[in-house]
Short mmCIF file of C-alpha atoms in Angstrom, two decimals:
data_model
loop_
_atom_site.label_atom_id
_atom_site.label_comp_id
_atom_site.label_asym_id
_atom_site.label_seq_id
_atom_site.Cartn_x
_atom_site.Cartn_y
_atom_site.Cartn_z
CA UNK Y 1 114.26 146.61 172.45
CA UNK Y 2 110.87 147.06 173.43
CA UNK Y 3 111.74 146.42 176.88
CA UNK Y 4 114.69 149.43 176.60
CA UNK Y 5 112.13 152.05 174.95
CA UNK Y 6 109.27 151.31 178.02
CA UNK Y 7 111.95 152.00 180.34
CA UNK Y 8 112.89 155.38 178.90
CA UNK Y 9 109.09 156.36 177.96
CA UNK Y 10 108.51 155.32 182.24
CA UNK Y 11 111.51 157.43 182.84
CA UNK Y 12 110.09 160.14 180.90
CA UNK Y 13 106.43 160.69 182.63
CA UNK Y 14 105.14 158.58 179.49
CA UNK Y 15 102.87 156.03 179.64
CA UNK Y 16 104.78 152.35 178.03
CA UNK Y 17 103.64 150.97 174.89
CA UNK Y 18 101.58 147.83 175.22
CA UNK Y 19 103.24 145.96 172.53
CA UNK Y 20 106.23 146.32 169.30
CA UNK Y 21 104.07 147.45 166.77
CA UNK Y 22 103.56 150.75 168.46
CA UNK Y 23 107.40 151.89 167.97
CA UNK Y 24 109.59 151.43 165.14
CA UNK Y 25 113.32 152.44 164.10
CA UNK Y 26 113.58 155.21 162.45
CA UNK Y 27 117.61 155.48 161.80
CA UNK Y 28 120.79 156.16 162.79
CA UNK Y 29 123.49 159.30 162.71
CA UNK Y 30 126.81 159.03 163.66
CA UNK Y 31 126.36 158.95 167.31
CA UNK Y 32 122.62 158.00 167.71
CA UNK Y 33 120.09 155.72 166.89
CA UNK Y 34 116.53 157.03 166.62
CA UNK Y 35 112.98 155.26 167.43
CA UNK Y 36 109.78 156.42 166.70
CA UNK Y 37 107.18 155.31 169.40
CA UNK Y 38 103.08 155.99 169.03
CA UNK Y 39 101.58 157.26 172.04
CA UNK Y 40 98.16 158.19 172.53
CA UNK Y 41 99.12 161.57 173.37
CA UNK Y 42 101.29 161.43 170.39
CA UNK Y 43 104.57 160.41 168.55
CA UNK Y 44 108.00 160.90 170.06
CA UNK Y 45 111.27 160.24 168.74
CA UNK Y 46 113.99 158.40 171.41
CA UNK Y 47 117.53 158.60 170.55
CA UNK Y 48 120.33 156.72 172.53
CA UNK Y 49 123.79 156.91 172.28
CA UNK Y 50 125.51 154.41 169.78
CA UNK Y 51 128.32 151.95 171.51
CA UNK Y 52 130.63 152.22 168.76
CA UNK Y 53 130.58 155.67 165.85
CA UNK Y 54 133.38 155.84 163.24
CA UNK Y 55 134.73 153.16 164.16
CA UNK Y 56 135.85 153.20 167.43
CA UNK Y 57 134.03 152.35 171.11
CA UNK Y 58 132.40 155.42 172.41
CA UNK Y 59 133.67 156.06 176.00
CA UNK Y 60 131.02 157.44 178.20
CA UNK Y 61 131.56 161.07 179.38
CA UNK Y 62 128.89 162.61 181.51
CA UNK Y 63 129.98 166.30 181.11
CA UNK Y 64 130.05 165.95 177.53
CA UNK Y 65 126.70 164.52 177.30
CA UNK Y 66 125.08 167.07 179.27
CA UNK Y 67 126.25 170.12 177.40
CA UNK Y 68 124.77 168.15 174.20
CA UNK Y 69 121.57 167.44 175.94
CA UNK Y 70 120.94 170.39 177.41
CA UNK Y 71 122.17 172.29 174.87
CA UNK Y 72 119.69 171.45 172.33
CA UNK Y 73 116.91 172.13 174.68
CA UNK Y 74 118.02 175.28 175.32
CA UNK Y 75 118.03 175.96 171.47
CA UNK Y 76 114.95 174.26 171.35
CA UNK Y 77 112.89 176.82 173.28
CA UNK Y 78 114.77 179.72 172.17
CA UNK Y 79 113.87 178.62 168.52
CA UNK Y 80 110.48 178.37 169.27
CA UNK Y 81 110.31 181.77 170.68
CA UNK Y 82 111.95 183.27 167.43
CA UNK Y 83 109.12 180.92 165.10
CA UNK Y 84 106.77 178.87 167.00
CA UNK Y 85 106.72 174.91 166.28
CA UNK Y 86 109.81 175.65 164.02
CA UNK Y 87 111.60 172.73 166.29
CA UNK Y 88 109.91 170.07 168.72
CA UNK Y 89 108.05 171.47 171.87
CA UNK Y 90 108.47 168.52 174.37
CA UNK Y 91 111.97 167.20 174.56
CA UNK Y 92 113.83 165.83 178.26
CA UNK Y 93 116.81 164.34 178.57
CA UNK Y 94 119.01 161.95 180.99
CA UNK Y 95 122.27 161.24 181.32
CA UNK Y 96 123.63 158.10 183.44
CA UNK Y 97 126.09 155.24 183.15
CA UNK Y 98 122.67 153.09 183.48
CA UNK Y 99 120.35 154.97 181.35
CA UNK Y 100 121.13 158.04 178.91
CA UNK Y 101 118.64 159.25 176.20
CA UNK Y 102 116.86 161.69 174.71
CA UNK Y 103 113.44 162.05 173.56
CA UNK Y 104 111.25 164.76 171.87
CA UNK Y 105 108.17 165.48 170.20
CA UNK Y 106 108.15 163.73 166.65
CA UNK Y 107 108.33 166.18 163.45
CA UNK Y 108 107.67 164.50 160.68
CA UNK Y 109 109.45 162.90 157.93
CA UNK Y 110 112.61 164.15 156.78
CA UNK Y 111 113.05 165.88 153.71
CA UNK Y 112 112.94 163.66 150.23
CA UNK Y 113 115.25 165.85 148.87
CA UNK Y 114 114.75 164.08 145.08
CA UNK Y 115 110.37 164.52 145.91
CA UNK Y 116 111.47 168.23 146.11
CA UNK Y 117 111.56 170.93 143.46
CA UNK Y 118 113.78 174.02 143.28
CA UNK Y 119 111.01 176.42 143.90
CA UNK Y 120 109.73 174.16 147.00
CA UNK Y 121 113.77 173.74 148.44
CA UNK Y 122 113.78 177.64 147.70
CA UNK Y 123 110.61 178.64 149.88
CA UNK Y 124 112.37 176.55 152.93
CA UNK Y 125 115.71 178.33 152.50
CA UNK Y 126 113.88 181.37 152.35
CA UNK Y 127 111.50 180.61 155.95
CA UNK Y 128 115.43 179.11 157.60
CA UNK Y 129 116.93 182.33 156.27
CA UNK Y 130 114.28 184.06 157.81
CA UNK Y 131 114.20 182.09 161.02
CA UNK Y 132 118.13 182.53 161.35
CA UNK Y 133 117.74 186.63 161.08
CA UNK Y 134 114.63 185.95 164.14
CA UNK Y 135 117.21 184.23 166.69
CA UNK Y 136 119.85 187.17 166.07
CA UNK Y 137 117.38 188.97 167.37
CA UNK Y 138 117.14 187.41 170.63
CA UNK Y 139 118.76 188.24 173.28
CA UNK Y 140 121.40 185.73 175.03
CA UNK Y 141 120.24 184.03 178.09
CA UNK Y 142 123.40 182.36 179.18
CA UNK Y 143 127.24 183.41 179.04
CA UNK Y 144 130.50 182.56 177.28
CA UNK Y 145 130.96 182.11 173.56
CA UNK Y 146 131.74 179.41 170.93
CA UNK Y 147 130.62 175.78 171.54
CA UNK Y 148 128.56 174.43 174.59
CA UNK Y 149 130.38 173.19 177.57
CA UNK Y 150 128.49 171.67 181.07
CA UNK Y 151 129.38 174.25 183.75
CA UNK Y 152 127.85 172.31 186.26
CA UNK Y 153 124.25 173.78 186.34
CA UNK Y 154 123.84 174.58 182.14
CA UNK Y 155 125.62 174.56 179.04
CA UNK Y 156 127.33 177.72 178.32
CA UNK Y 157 129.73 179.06 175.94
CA UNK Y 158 133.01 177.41 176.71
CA UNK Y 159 135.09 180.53 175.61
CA UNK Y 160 135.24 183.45 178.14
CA UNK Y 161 136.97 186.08 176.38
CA UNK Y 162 134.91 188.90 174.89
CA UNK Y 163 133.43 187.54 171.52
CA UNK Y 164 133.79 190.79 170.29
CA UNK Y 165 137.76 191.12 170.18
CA UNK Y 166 137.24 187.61 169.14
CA UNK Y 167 135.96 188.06 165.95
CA UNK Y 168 138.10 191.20 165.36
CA UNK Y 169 141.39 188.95 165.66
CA UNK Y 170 139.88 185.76 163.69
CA UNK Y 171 140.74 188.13 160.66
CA UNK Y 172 144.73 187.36 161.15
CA UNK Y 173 143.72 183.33 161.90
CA UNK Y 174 142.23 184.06 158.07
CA UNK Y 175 145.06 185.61 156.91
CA UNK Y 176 147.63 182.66 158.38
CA UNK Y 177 145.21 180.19 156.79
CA UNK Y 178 145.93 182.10 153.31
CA UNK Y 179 149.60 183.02 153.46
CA UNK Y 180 149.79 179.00 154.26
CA UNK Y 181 148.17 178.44 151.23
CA UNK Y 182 149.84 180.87 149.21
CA UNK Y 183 153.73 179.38 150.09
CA UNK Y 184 152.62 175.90 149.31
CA UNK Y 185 153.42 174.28 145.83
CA UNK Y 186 150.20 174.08 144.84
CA UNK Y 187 149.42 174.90 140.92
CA UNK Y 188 146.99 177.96 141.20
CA UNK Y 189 146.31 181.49 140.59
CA UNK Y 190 147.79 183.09 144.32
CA UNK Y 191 148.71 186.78 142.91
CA UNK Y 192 144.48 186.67 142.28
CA UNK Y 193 143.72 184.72 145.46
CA UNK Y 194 145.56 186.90 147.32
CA UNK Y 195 143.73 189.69 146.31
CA UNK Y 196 140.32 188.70 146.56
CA UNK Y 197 140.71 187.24 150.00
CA UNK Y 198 142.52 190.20 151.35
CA UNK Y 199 140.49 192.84 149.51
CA UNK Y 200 136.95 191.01 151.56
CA UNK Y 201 139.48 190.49 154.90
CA UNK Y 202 139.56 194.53 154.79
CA UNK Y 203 136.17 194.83 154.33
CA UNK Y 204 134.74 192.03 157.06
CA UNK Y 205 133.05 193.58 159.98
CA UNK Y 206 130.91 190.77 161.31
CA UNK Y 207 131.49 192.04 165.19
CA UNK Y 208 129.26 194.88 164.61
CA UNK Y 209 126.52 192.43 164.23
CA UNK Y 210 126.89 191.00 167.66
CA UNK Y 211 127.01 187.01 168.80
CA UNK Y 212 123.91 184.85 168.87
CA UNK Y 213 122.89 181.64 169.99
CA UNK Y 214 122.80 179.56 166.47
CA UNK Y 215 122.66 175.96 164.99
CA UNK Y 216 125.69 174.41 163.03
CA UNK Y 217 124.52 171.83 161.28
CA UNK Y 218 121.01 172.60 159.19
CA UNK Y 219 121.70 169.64 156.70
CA UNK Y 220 118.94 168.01 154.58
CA UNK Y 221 118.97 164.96 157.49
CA UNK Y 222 118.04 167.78 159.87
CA UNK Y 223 115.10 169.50 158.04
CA UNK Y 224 111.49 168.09 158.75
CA UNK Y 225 108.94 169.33 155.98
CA UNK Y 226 105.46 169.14 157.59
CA UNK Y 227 102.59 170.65 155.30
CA UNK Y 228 104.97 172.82 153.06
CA UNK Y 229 106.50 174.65 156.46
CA UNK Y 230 110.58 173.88 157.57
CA UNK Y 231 111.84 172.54 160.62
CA UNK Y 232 114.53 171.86 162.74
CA UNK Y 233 116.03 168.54 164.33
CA UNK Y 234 119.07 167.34 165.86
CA UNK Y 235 120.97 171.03 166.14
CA UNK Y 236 124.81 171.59 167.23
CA UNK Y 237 124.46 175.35 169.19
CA UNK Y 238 126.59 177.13 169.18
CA UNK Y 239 127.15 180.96 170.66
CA UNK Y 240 128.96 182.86 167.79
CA UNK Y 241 128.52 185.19 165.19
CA UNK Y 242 124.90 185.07 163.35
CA UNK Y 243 126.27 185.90 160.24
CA UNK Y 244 129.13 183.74 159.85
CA UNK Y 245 126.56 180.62 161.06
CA UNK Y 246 124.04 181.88 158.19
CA UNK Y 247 127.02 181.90 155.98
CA UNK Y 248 127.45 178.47 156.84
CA UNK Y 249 124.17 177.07 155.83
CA UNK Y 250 124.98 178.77 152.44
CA UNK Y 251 128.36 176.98 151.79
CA UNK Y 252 126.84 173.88 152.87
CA UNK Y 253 124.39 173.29 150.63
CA UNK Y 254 126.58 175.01 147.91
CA UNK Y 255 129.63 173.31 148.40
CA UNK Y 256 130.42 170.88 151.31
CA UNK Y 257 127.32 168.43 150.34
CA UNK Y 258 127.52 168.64 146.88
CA UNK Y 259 131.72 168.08 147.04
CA UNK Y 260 131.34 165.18 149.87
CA UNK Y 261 129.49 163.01 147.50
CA UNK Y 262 133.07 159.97 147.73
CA UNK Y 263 132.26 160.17 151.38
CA UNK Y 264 131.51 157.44 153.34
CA UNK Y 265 129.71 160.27 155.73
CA UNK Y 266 127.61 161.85 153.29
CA UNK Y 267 128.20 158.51 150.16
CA UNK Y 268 124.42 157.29 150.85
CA UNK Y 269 122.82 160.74 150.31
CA UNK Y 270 124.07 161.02 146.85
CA UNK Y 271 123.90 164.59 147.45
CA UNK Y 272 125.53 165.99 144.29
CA UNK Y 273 122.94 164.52 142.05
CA UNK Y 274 120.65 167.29 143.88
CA UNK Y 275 122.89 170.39 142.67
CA UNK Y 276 120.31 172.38 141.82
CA UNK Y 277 117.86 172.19 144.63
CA UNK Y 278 120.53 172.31 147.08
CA UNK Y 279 121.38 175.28 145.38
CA UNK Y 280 118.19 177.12 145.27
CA UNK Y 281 117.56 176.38 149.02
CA UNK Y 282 120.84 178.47 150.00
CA UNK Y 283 119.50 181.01 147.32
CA UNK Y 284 116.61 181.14 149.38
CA UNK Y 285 118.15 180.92 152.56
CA UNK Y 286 120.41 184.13 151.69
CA UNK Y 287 117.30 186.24 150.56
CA UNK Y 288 115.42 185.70 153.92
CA UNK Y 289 118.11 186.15 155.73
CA UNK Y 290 119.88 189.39 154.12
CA UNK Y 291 116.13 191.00 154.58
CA UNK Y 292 117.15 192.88 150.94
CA UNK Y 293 119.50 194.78 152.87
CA UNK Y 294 122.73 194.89 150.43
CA UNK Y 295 125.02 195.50 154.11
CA UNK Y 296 124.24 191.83 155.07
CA UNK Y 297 124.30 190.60 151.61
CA UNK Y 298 127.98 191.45 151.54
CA UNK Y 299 128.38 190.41 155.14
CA UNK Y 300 127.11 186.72 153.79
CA UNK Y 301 129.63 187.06 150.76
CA UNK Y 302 132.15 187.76 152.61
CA UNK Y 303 132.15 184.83 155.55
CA UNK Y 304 131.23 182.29 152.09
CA UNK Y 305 134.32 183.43 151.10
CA UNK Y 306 136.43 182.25 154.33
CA UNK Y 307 134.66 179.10 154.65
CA UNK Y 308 135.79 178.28 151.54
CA UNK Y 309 139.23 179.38 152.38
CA UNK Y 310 139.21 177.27 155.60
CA UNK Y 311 137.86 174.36 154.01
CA UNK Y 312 140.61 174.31 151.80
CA UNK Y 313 143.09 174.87 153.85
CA UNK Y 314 141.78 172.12 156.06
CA UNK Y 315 142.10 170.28 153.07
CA UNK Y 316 146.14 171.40 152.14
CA UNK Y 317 146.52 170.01 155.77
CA UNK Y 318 145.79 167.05 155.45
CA UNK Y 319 147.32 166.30 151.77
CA UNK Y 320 151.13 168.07 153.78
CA UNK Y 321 150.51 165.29 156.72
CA UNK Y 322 149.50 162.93 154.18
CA UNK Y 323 147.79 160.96 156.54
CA UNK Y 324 144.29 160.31 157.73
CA UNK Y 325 143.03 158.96 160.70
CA UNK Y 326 139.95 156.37 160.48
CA UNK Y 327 137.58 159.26 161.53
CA UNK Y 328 138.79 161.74 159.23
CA UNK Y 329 138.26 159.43 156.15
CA UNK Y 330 134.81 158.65 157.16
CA UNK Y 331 134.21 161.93 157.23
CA UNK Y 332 135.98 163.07 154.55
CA UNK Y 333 137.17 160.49 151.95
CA UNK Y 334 140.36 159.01 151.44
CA UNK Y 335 143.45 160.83 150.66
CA UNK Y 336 143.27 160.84 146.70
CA UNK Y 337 139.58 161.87 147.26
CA UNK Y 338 140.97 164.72 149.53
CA UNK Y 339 143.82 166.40 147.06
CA UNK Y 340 140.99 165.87 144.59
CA UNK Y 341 138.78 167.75 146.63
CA UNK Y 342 141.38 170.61 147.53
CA UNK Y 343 142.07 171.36 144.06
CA UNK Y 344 138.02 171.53 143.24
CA UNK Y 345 138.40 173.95 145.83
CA UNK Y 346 140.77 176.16 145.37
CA UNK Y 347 139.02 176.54 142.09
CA UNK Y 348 136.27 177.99 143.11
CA UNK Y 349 138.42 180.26 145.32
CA UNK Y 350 139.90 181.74 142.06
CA UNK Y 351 136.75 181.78 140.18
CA UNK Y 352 134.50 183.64 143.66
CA UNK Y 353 132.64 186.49 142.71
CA UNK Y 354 130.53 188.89 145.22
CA UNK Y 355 126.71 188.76 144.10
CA UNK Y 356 126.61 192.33 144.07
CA UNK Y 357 122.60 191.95 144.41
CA UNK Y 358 120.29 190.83 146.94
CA UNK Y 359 117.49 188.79 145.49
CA UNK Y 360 114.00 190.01 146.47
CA UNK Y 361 111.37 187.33 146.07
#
């Protein structure tokens, strides 16, 4: 391996390391497998695409590769504009049949989410939140909308239609999702559903806030903590609504971590015996983002509403097809862990409540 990691470090403008104590594995994600190598002009992190993820072989697809490459460096530097250092500074790419990689300036260690206390996991929701509110601020450098696709020179959105009238129609995709739910035979309260999720449906003007370029996947394996500050690794961009992304962060750690916990994705992180700090970092996360303005603090209420609705109607899918395919149950469980799931969530859907307040810390 040694051999491998000197050839991308060359490749790189790095200087090779003289011998295998100087780099060391560092893990593995679903499509990646990372490696930590010591430089004299510092630490870097290498990460090159896995032969085989849930599963199944990995064919290689140059396009695709490129608009994940190259979109996380362009997140990368627009991130550190918003908060400086909040994500690595150095980070190149290449994508061949030969040779494909990444590497980046190392972080620091992950976040020990059972070394961490509520108050701690609520300070770095609060600096995200705050970070999140920063990039909505910036303006777009490239076009299109929704997730990254190669178009030959950059990743861009891969939507072209106005984002705008976008948003303003995903209201009846929201409303299919619930009138789906509501004509199943599933045992719950749909007079009350109904009218909560219609009542916040009427009331959801996200477009007003405009599109952003924004990150889809903050969880705990993504967060660095270095000297009490938060940041960033390993981000999906996306160009989309800033609200409904911060909303996402929120039902993450609230919900889809805590809920996972059967699996085989998320089954080594034992997330749901970390309730509590999970929940006081998207606590946090909502007060630095919402800025104590009670506009955007129903804005977030409303879009944790409809990710719960999708989710569960994701869910409801599944359980009709009653099948799964091998990626699907790594991701999400088996199929008795999945209609166990779905009625956990629908739940919740009967029991949501707006916080009427927005915390000030």
């Amino acid at each position: 391996m040694l051999e491998k990691v000197n050839q991308i470090l060359r490749h790189s403008g790095l200087p090779a390391l003289k011998d295998s104590s100087d780099y060391y594995f560092l893990g593995e994600g679903a499509w990646h497998a990372a490696y930590r190598a010591v430089l004299s002009e510092g630490d870097y992190v290498i990460r090159i695409p896995k032969p085989v993820a849930y599963d199944r072989m990995v064919e290689y697809h140059e396009e695709s590769l490129l608009a994940e490459y190259d979109g996380a460096k362009w997140y990368y530097r627009t991130a550190n504009r918003a908060v400086k250092g909040i994500c690595p500074e150095f980070y190149h790419y290449h994508v061949s049949r030969e040779l494909t990689y990444t590497i980046e300036s190392y972080m620091g260690e992950t976040l020990n989410l059972s070394a961490a206390t509520k108050q701690q996991m609520y300070d770095y929701g609060f600096q995200l939140g705050s970070f999140y509110k920063k990039m909505d601020s910036l303006p777009l450098e490239r076009q299109g909308f929704g997730y990254l696709k190669w178009n030959g020179t950059e990743a861009s959105g891969e939507l072209e239609e106005d984002p705008i009238q976008y948003l303003i129609h995903e209201k009846a995709e929201y409303q299919q999702e619930l009138d789906n739910l509501l004509r199943s035979d599933l045992p719950f309260r749909k007079n009350l559903l109904k009218q909560k999720v219609e009542e916040l449906l009427n009331l959801r003007q996200i477009e007003k806030f405009g599109v952003t370029l924004s990150n889809q996947d903050t969880s705990p394996e993504n967060l660095i903590i270095n000297g009490q500050r938060a940041k960033l690794i390993d981000p999906v961009p996306i160009i989309y609504s800033g609200v409904s992304l911060a909303a996402n962060h929120i039902h993450n750690y609230e919900v889809t971590f805590p809920l996972y916990r059967n699996a085989p994705r998320y089954k080594k992180h034992q997330f749901h015996l970390y309730k509590d700090q999970l929940s006081a970092n998207s606590q946090g996360f909502r007060e630095g983002y919402a800025e104590q303005s009670e506009e955007m603090g129903l804005a977030l209420e409303i879009e944790r509403m409809l990710k719960l609705l999708s989710m569960a109607h994701v869910h409801y899918q599944k359980t009709a097809s009653n099948t799964l395919s091998r990626e699907q149950q790594i991701r999400m469980g088996n199929l008795n862990e999945v209609k166990e799931r779905l009625m956990l969530l629908l739940g919740l859907l009967e029991n949501f409540e707006v916080r009427d307040k927005v915390g000030v810390r």
